[in-house]
Amino acid sequence: MNFEFSEEHKLIADSARDFAEQFIRPHIMDWDEAQHFPKEVLHKAGEMGFMGIFIPEEYGGSGLGYHEYVAIIQEISKVDPSIGLSVAAHNSLCTGHIFYFGNEQQKKKWLPKLASGQWIGAWGLTEHNTGSDAGGMNTTATKDGDYYILNGSKNFITHGISGNIAVVIARTGEKGDSHGMSAFVVERGTPGFSSGKKEDKLGMRASETAELIFDQCRVHKDNMLGSEGEGFVQSLKLLDGGRISIGALSLGIAKGAYEAALKYSKERVQFGKPISSFQGVSFKLSDMATEIQASELLVHKAASMKNKGEKVTTTGAMAKMYSSEACVRIANEAVQIHGGYGYIKEYPVEKFYRDSKLCTIGEGTTEIQKLVIARNILK
């Protein structure tokens, strides 16, 4: 497929690149070492229009398409994947869930705050004992007049502590029933809603990951997105598009690692010549460049389908699976090209290597993507 990107698309990519260089690059390793979540940077991203990328202007968003979305996430992730992850999760999960499945009143109430970056969003599906098996969740929402009482916890939640608002999936029916779960919007400060343990992670350390805890948390029925029993089905549809986010994140990591390795291979001299002149290194670079091209085509094909309103379940899973696995391979080879220096935090490939692994796990593991693809091609 041939994607003819407009001048506007290129300007948007440039603005995301400039934003990352100015507000993120100077602090990368400080944030990483301290596992500090720079909430103020996301507020700044909101001022730039990066926190409501595909949200229509009537709700305070930028009204852009998915090709632009991919460009923004990719350019930020080339500098720091942690911030790319936070921007992606805010856009595609919390904000996206309200946009795609909320009623008009709910959209007008919450989207302007989210799209402007004034509020940071979280999204809760995963639990301690239910990762890929989300249908077996234990968090419940029990009807009590005009309210639902939430009890349980969610883990591995991006912005679990700093988020001002969360979309939470809770069980309103029988365990394992795909129509037995519902989605609720819960604002920070709601009695019974608190945060738990912050995870100490291998990579993506500047993107906050923590527990959400619900203890007799009363949520009004007007905070339910859609109808009772639709939460899990909504989540699956949302994750179809969300996988484009991980594809974009993977692309950013892959390009960042590749460009660092390419530059180093031209500068590093061994046996009297740059190591890029040796076939063992040049072939690695050839493979890396090819995998980036393949990933880019798959991700933008999924983005094109999403823009047209077409079903992206299979293509999104393919894009996510291939690009995430490719970015791990590319980051690994980038470290190898750097040799001993690739193992040192002074060089950027060490962090790309650590950050890359999450892409094969978040928003559905590689194995889940293969399951999704297999089910669809075997229908």
Short mmCIF file of N, CA and C in Angstrom, two decimals, residues 72-191:
data_model
loop_
_atom_site.label_atom_id
_atom_site.label_comp_id
_atom_site.label_asym_id
_atom_site.label_seq_id
_atom_site.Cartn_x
_atom_site.Cartn_y
_atom_site.Cartn_z
N ILE A 72 2.77 10.87 15.93
CA ILE A 72 3.04 11.53 17.21
C ILE A 72 3.62 10.56 18.23
N ILE A 73 2.98 9.39 18.37
CA ILE A 73 3.47 8.38 19.32
C ILE A 73 4.87 7.92 18.93
N GLN A 74 5.08 7.73 17.65
CA GLN A 74 6.38 7.27 17.16
C GLN A 74 7.49 8.28 17.45
N GLU A 75 7.24 9.55 17.17
CA GLU A 75 8.29 10.56 17.37
C GLU A 75 8.63 10.75 18.84
N ILE A 76 7.63 10.70 19.71
CA ILE A 76 7.90 10.80 21.15
C ILE A 76 8.67 9.58 21.63
N SER A 77 8.28 8.41 21.14
CA SER A 77 8.90 7.15 21.57
C SER A 77 10.33 6.99 21.08
N LYS A 78 10.68 7.64 19.99
CA LYS A 78 12.06 7.62 19.51
C LYS A 78 12.99 8.29 20.52
N VAL A 79 12.46 9.20 21.31
CA VAL A 79 13.24 9.90 22.33
C VAL A 79 13.10 9.20 23.67
N ASP A 80 11.86 8.96 24.13
CA ASP A 80 11.64 8.23 25.38
C ASP A 80 10.35 7.42 25.28
N PRO A 81 10.48 6.10 25.10
CA PRO A 81 9.30 5.24 24.98
C PRO A 81 8.36 5.31 26.18
N SER A 82 8.89 5.63 27.37
CA SER A 82 8.04 5.74 28.56
C SER A 82 6.97 6.79 28.37
N ILE A 83 7.36 7.94 27.85
CA ILE A 83 6.40 9.03 27.64
C ILE A 83 5.48 8.69 26.47
N GLY A 84 6.04 8.04 25.46
CA GLY A 84 5.20 7.57 24.35
C GLY A 84 4.11 6.64 24.83
N LEU A 85 4.47 5.74 25.75
CA LEU A 85 3.50 4.80 26.31
C LEU A 85 2.41 5.53 27.07
N SER A 86 2.79 6.51 27.89
CA SER A 86 1.80 7.25 28.67
C SER A 86 0.84 8.03 27.79
N VAL A 87 1.37 8.68 26.76
CA VAL A 87 0.53 9.43 25.83
C VAL A 87 -0.41 8.48 25.09
N ALA A 88 0.11 7.34 24.67
CA ALA A 88 -0.70 6.35 23.95
C ALA A 88 -1.82 5.79 24.82
N ALA A 89 -1.48 5.41 26.06
CA ALA A 89 -2.49 4.83 26.96
C ALA A 89 -3.58 5.83 27.28
N HIS A 90 -3.20 7.07 27.51
CA HIS A 90 -4.18 8.13 27.81
C HIS A 90 -5.14 8.31 26.63
N ASN A 91 -4.59 8.37 25.42
CA ASN A 91 -5.41 8.59 24.23
C ASN A 91 -6.30 7.40 23.89
N SER A 92 -5.69 6.24 23.74
CA SER A 92 -6.42 5.11 23.16
C SER A 92 -7.31 4.38 24.14
N LEU A 93 -6.95 4.38 25.43
CA LEU A 93 -7.71 3.58 26.38
C LEU A 93 -8.75 4.41 27.13
N CYS A 94 -8.33 5.21 28.09
CA CYS A 94 -9.30 5.97 28.88
C CYS A 94 -10.11 6.94 28.01
N THR A 95 -9.41 7.84 27.34
CA THR A 95 -10.08 8.84 26.50
C THR A 95 -10.85 8.18 25.37
N GLY A 96 -10.23 7.19 24.75
CA GLY A 96 -10.87 6.49 23.64
C GLY A 96 -12.14 5.76 24.06
N HIS A 97 -12.11 5.14 25.25
CA HIS A 97 -13.28 4.40 25.71
C HIS A 97 -14.48 5.34 25.90
N ILE A 98 -14.23 6.49 26.49
CA ILE A 98 -15.31 7.46 26.70
C ILE A 98 -15.82 7.99 25.36
N PHE A 99 -14.89 8.26 24.45
CA PHE A 99 -15.28 8.80 23.14
C PHE A 99 -16.11 7.80 22.32
N TYR A 100 -15.66 6.57 22.26
CA TYR A 100 -16.34 5.58 21.42
C TYR A 100 -17.63 5.03 22.02
N PHE A 101 -17.71 4.99 23.34
CA PHE A 101 -18.85 4.31 23.96
C PHE A 101 -19.66 5.17 24.93
N GLY A 102 -19.21 6.39 25.18
CA GLY A 102 -19.97 7.27 26.07
C GLY A 102 -21.13 7.94 25.36
N ASN A 103 -22.13 8.39 26.13
CA ASN A 103 -23.22 9.16 25.53
C ASN A 103 -22.78 10.63 25.43
N GLU A 104 -23.63 11.45 24.84
CA GLU A 104 -23.25 12.84 24.59
C GLU A 104 -22.95 13.59 25.87
N GLN A 105 -23.75 13.37 26.88
CA GLN A 105 -23.53 14.04 28.17
C GLN A 105 -22.18 13.65 28.77
N GLN A 106 -21.84 12.36 28.70
CA GLN A 106 -20.57 11.89 29.25
C GLN A 106 -19.39 12.45 28.46
N LYS A 107 -19.52 12.50 27.16
CA LYS A 107 -18.44 13.04 26.32
C LYS A 107 -18.18 14.51 26.66
N LYS A 108 -19.25 15.28 26.78
CA LYS A 108 -19.10 16.71 27.08
C LYS A 108 -18.56 16.95 28.48
N LYS A 109 -18.85 16.04 29.39
CA LYS A 109 -18.41 16.18 30.77
C LYS A 109 -16.92 15.89 30.94
N TRP A 110 -16.43 14.83 30.28
CA TRP A 110 -15.08 14.37 30.58
C TRP A 110 -14.05 14.58 29.47
N LEU A 111 -14.47 14.53 28.22
CA LEU A 111 -13.48 14.59 27.14
C LEU A 111 -12.69 15.90 27.09
N PRO A 112 -13.31 17.07 27.28
CA PRO A 112 -12.50 18.30 27.22
C PRO A 112 -11.36 18.33 28.24
N LYS A 113 -11.60 17.81 29.43
CA LYS A 113 -10.55 17.79 30.45
C LYS A 113 -9.44 16.81 30.07
N LEU A 114 -9.81 15.70 29.47
CA LEU A 114 -8.82 14.69 29.06
C LEU A 114 -8.06 15.14 27.82
N ALA A 115 -8.78 15.66 26.83
CA ALA A 115 -8.16 16.04 25.56
C ALA A 115 -7.20 17.22 25.72
N SER A 116 -7.47 18.06 26.71
CA SER A 116 -6.61 19.22 26.96
C SER A 116 -5.38 18.86 27.78
N GLY A 117 -5.37 17.66 28.35
CA GLY A 117 -4.28 17.27 29.23
C GLY A 117 -4.43 17.81 30.64
N GLN A 118 -5.53 18.51 30.90
CA GLN A 118 -5.79 19.00 32.25
C GLN A 118 -5.93 17.82 33.21
N TRP A 119 -6.60 16.77 32.74
CA TRP A 119 -6.74 15.53 33.49
C TRP A 119 -5.97 14.43 32.79
N ILE A 120 -5.37 13.54 33.59
CA ILE A 120 -4.68 12.37 33.07
C ILE A 120 -5.59 11.16 33.28
N GLY A 121 -5.71 10.32 32.27
CA GLY A 121 -6.62 9.19 32.33
C GLY A 121 -5.94 7.85 32.59
N ALA A 122 -6.66 6.96 33.28
CA ALA A 122 -6.23 5.58 33.51
C ALA A 122 -7.33 4.65 33.00
N TRP A 123 -6.98 3.39 32.78
CA TRP A 123 -7.95 2.41 32.27
C TRP A 123 -7.69 1.09 32.94
N GLY A 124 -8.71 0.52 33.59
CA GLY A 124 -8.51 -0.67 34.39
C GLY A 124 -9.26 -1.90 33.91
N LEU A 125 -8.53 -2.85 33.35
CA LEU A 125 -9.10 -4.15 32.97
C LEU A 125 -8.35 -5.28 33.69
N THR A 126 -7.03 -5.24 33.64
CA THR A 126 -6.19 -6.32 34.17
C THR A 126 -6.25 -6.42 35.69
N GLU A 127 -6.23 -7.66 36.18
CA GLU A 127 -6.18 -7.92 37.62
C GLU A 127 -5.03 -8.89 37.92
N HIS A 128 -4.73 -9.06 39.21
CA HIS A 128 -3.60 -9.88 39.62
C HIS A 128 -3.68 -11.31 39.08
N ASN A 129 -4.85 -11.88 39.10
CA ASN A 129 -4.99 -13.28 38.68
C ASN A 129 -5.65 -13.43 37.31
N THR A 130 -5.92 -12.31 36.65
CA THR A 130 -6.59 -12.38 35.35
C THR A 130 -5.89 -11.43 34.38
N GLY A 131 -4.85 -11.93 33.74
CA GLY A 131 -4.13 -11.14 32.75
C GLY A 131 -4.82 -11.30 31.39
N SER A 132 -4.38 -12.29 30.64
CA SER A 132 -5.01 -12.56 29.35
C SER A 132 -6.44 -13.07 29.52
N ASP A 133 -6.71 -13.72 30.66
CA ASP A 133 -8.05 -14.23 30.95
C ASP A 133 -8.88 -13.16 31.66
N ALA A 134 -9.09 -12.04 30.97
CA ALA A 134 -9.79 -10.90 31.59
C ALA A 134 -11.22 -11.23 31.96
N GLY A 135 -11.81 -12.19 31.26
CA GLY A 135 -13.20 -12.56 31.55
C GLY A 135 -13.40 -13.18 32.92
N GLY A 136 -12.30 -13.61 33.56
CA GLY A 136 -12.40 -14.22 34.88
C GLY A 136 -12.17 -13.24 36.00
N MET A 137 -12.36 -11.95 35.73
CA MET A 137 -12.07 -10.92 36.73
C MET A 137 -12.89 -11.08 38.01
N ASN A 138 -12.29 -10.60 39.10
CA ASN A 138 -12.93 -10.70 40.41
C ASN A 138 -13.55 -9.38 40.89
N THR A 139 -13.15 -8.26 40.31
CA THR A 139 -13.72 -6.97 40.71
C THR A 139 -15.21 -6.94 40.35
N THR A 140 -16.04 -6.60 41.32
CA THR A 140 -17.49 -6.64 41.11
C THR A 140 -18.11 -5.25 41.23
N ALA A 141 -19.25 -5.10 40.58
CA ALA A 141 -20.06 -3.89 40.69
C ALA A 141 -21.49 -4.35 40.98
N THR A 142 -21.93 -4.12 42.21
CA THR A 142 -23.24 -4.60 42.65
C THR A 142 -24.24 -3.45 42.65
N LYS A 143 -25.39 -3.66 42.03
CA LYS A 143 -26.42 -2.62 41.91
C LYS A 143 -27.02 -2.32 43.28
N ASP A 144 -27.14 -1.01 43.56
CA ASP A 144 -27.76 -0.57 44.81
C ASP A 144 -28.53 0.72 44.52
N GLY A 145 -29.77 0.56 44.10
CA GLY A 145 -30.58 1.71 43.70
C GLY A 145 -30.01 2.38 42.46
N ASP A 146 -29.72 3.68 42.56
CA ASP A 146 -29.14 4.41 41.43
C ASP A 146 -27.62 4.31 41.39
N TYR A 147 -27.06 3.48 42.24
CA TYR A 147 -25.60 3.37 42.32
C TYR A 147 -25.15 1.93 42.09
N TYR A 148 -23.87 1.81 41.79
CA TYR A 148 -23.19 0.50 41.76
C TYR A 148 -22.08 0.57 42.79
N ILE A 149 -21.91 -0.50 43.55
CA ILE A 149 -20.86 -0.55 44.57
C ILE A 149 -19.73 -1.43 44.04
N LEU A 150 -18.56 -0.80 43.83
CA LEU A 150 -17.40 -1.50 43.28
C LEU A 150 -16.50 -2.02 44.40
N ASN A 151 -16.10 -3.28 44.26
CA ASN A 151 -15.15 -3.91 45.19
C ASN A 151 -14.16 -4.75 44.41
N GLY A 152 -12.87 -4.58 44.74
CA GLY A 152 -11.83 -5.35 44.06
C GLY A 152 -10.64 -4.47 43.75
N SER A 153 -9.76 -4.97 42.89
CA SER A 153 -8.57 -4.20 42.53
C SER A 153 -8.13 -4.52 41.11
N LYS A 154 -7.40 -3.59 40.54
CA LYS A 154 -6.82 -3.74 39.20
C LYS A 154 -5.31 -3.53 39.31
N ASN A 155 -4.53 -4.24 38.51
CA ASN A 155 -3.09 -4.01 38.57
C ASN A 155 -2.49 -3.80 37.18
N PHE A 156 -1.23 -3.36 37.18
CA PHE A 156 -0.52 -2.98 35.95
C PHE A 156 -1.25 -1.84 35.24
N ILE A 157 -1.75 -0.88 36.01
CA ILE A 157 -2.54 0.20 35.43
C ILE A 157 -1.66 1.44 35.20
N THR A 158 -1.56 1.85 33.95
CA THR A 158 -0.83 3.07 33.61
C THR A 158 -1.56 4.26 34.21
N HIS A 159 -0.83 5.10 34.96
CA HIS A 159 -1.35 6.27 35.67
C HIS A 159 -2.26 5.88 36.83
N GLY A 160 -1.98 4.71 37.41
CA GLY A 160 -2.80 4.21 38.51
C GLY A 160 -2.81 5.10 39.74
N ILE A 161 -1.76 5.90 39.94
CA ILE A 161 -1.70 6.81 41.08
C ILE A 161 -2.02 8.24 40.68
N SER A 162 -1.45 8.68 39.57
CA SER A 162 -1.57 10.08 39.16
C SER A 162 -2.79 10.40 38.31
N GLY A 163 -3.47 9.38 37.82
CA GLY A 163 -4.64 9.61 36.98
C GLY A 163 -5.76 10.32 37.73
N ASN A 164 -6.36 11.31 37.08
CA ASN A 164 -7.49 12.03 37.69
C ASN A 164 -8.81 11.30 37.52
N ILE A 165 -8.81 10.36 36.57
CA ILE A 165 -10.04 9.67 36.22
C ILE A 165 -9.68 8.31 35.64
N ALA A 166 -10.53 7.32 35.88
CA ALA A 166 -10.26 5.98 35.36
C ALA A 166 -11.53 5.38 34.78
N VAL A 167 -11.37 4.67 33.67
CA VAL A 167 -12.44 3.83 33.16
C VAL A 167 -12.13 2.42 33.66
N VAL A 168 -13.09 1.84 34.37
CA VAL A 168 -12.87 0.56 35.05
C VAL A 168 -13.89 -0.46 34.58
N ILE A 169 -13.41 -1.66 34.28
CA ILE A 169 -14.30 -2.76 33.89
C ILE A 169 -14.52 -3.63 35.12
N ALA A 170 -15.78 -3.84 35.49
CA ALA A 170 -16.11 -4.65 36.67
C ALA A 170 -17.21 -5.64 36.33
N ARG A 171 -17.25 -6.70 37.08
CA ARG A 171 -18.20 -7.78 36.82
C ARG A 171 -19.57 -7.44 37.41
N THR A 172 -20.58 -7.40 36.54
CA THR A 172 -21.96 -7.17 36.97
C THR A 172 -22.82 -8.41 36.78
N GLY A 173 -22.19 -9.47 36.25
CA GLY A 173 -22.90 -10.73 36.03
C GLY A 173 -22.06 -11.89 36.50
N GLU A 174 -22.23 -13.03 35.83
CA GLU A 174 -21.50 -14.24 36.21
C GLU A 174 -20.06 -14.19 35.71
N LYS A 175 -19.16 -14.77 36.49
CA LYS A 175 -17.75 -14.83 36.11
C LYS A 175 -17.59 -15.66 34.82
N GLY A 176 -16.82 -15.14 33.89
CA GLY A 176 -16.59 -15.85 32.63
C GLY A 176 -17.58 -15.50 31.54
N ASP A 177 -18.67 -14.80 31.89
CA ASP A 177 -19.68 -14.41 30.90
C ASP A 177 -19.21 -13.13 30.21
N SER A 178 -19.02 -13.18 28.90
CA SER A 178 -18.52 -12.01 28.16
C SER A 178 -19.51 -10.84 28.21
N HIS A 179 -20.75 -11.12 28.57
CA HIS A 179 -21.75 -10.06 28.71
C HIS A 179 -22.08 -9.83 30.19
N GLY A 180 -21.15 -10.22 31.05
CA GLY A 180 -21.37 -10.06 32.48
C GLY A 180 -20.48 -9.00 33.10
N MET A 181 -19.93 -8.11 32.26
CA MET A 181 -19.04 -7.05 32.75
C MET A 181 -19.47 -5.70 32.20
N SER A 182 -19.25 -4.66 32.98
CA SER A 182 -19.68 -3.32 32.59
C SER A 182 -18.55 -2.33 32.83
N ALA A 183 -18.60 -1.20 32.10
CA ALA A 183 -17.56 -0.17 32.19
C ALA A 183 -18.08 1.04 32.96
N PHE A 184 -17.27 1.51 33.90
CA PHE A 184 -17.64 2.66 34.73
C PHE A 184 -16.54 3.71 34.69
N VAL A 185 -16.95 4.97 34.71
CA VAL A 185 -15.99 6.07 34.85
C VAL A 185 -15.95 6.46 36.32
N VAL A 186 -14.75 6.43 36.91
CA VAL A 186 -14.59 6.75 38.33
C VAL A 186 -13.60 7.90 38.46
N GLU A 187 -14.05 8.99 39.05
CA GLU A 187 -13.17 10.14 39.24
C GLU A 187 -12.36 9.99 40.51
N ARG A 188 -11.11 10.51 40.47
CA ARG A 188 -10.27 10.53 41.66
C ARG A 188 -10.97 11.34 42.76
N GLY A 189 -10.93 10.86 43.97
CA GLY A 189 -11.62 11.52 45.07
C GLY A 189 -12.93 10.86 45.43
N THR A 190 -13.40 9.95 44.57
CA THR A 190 -14.61 9.20 44.89
C THR A 190 -14.33 8.32 46.11
N PRO A 191 -15.15 8.40 47.16
CA PRO A 191 -14.91 7.58 48.35
C PRO A 191 -14.82 6.09 48.00
#
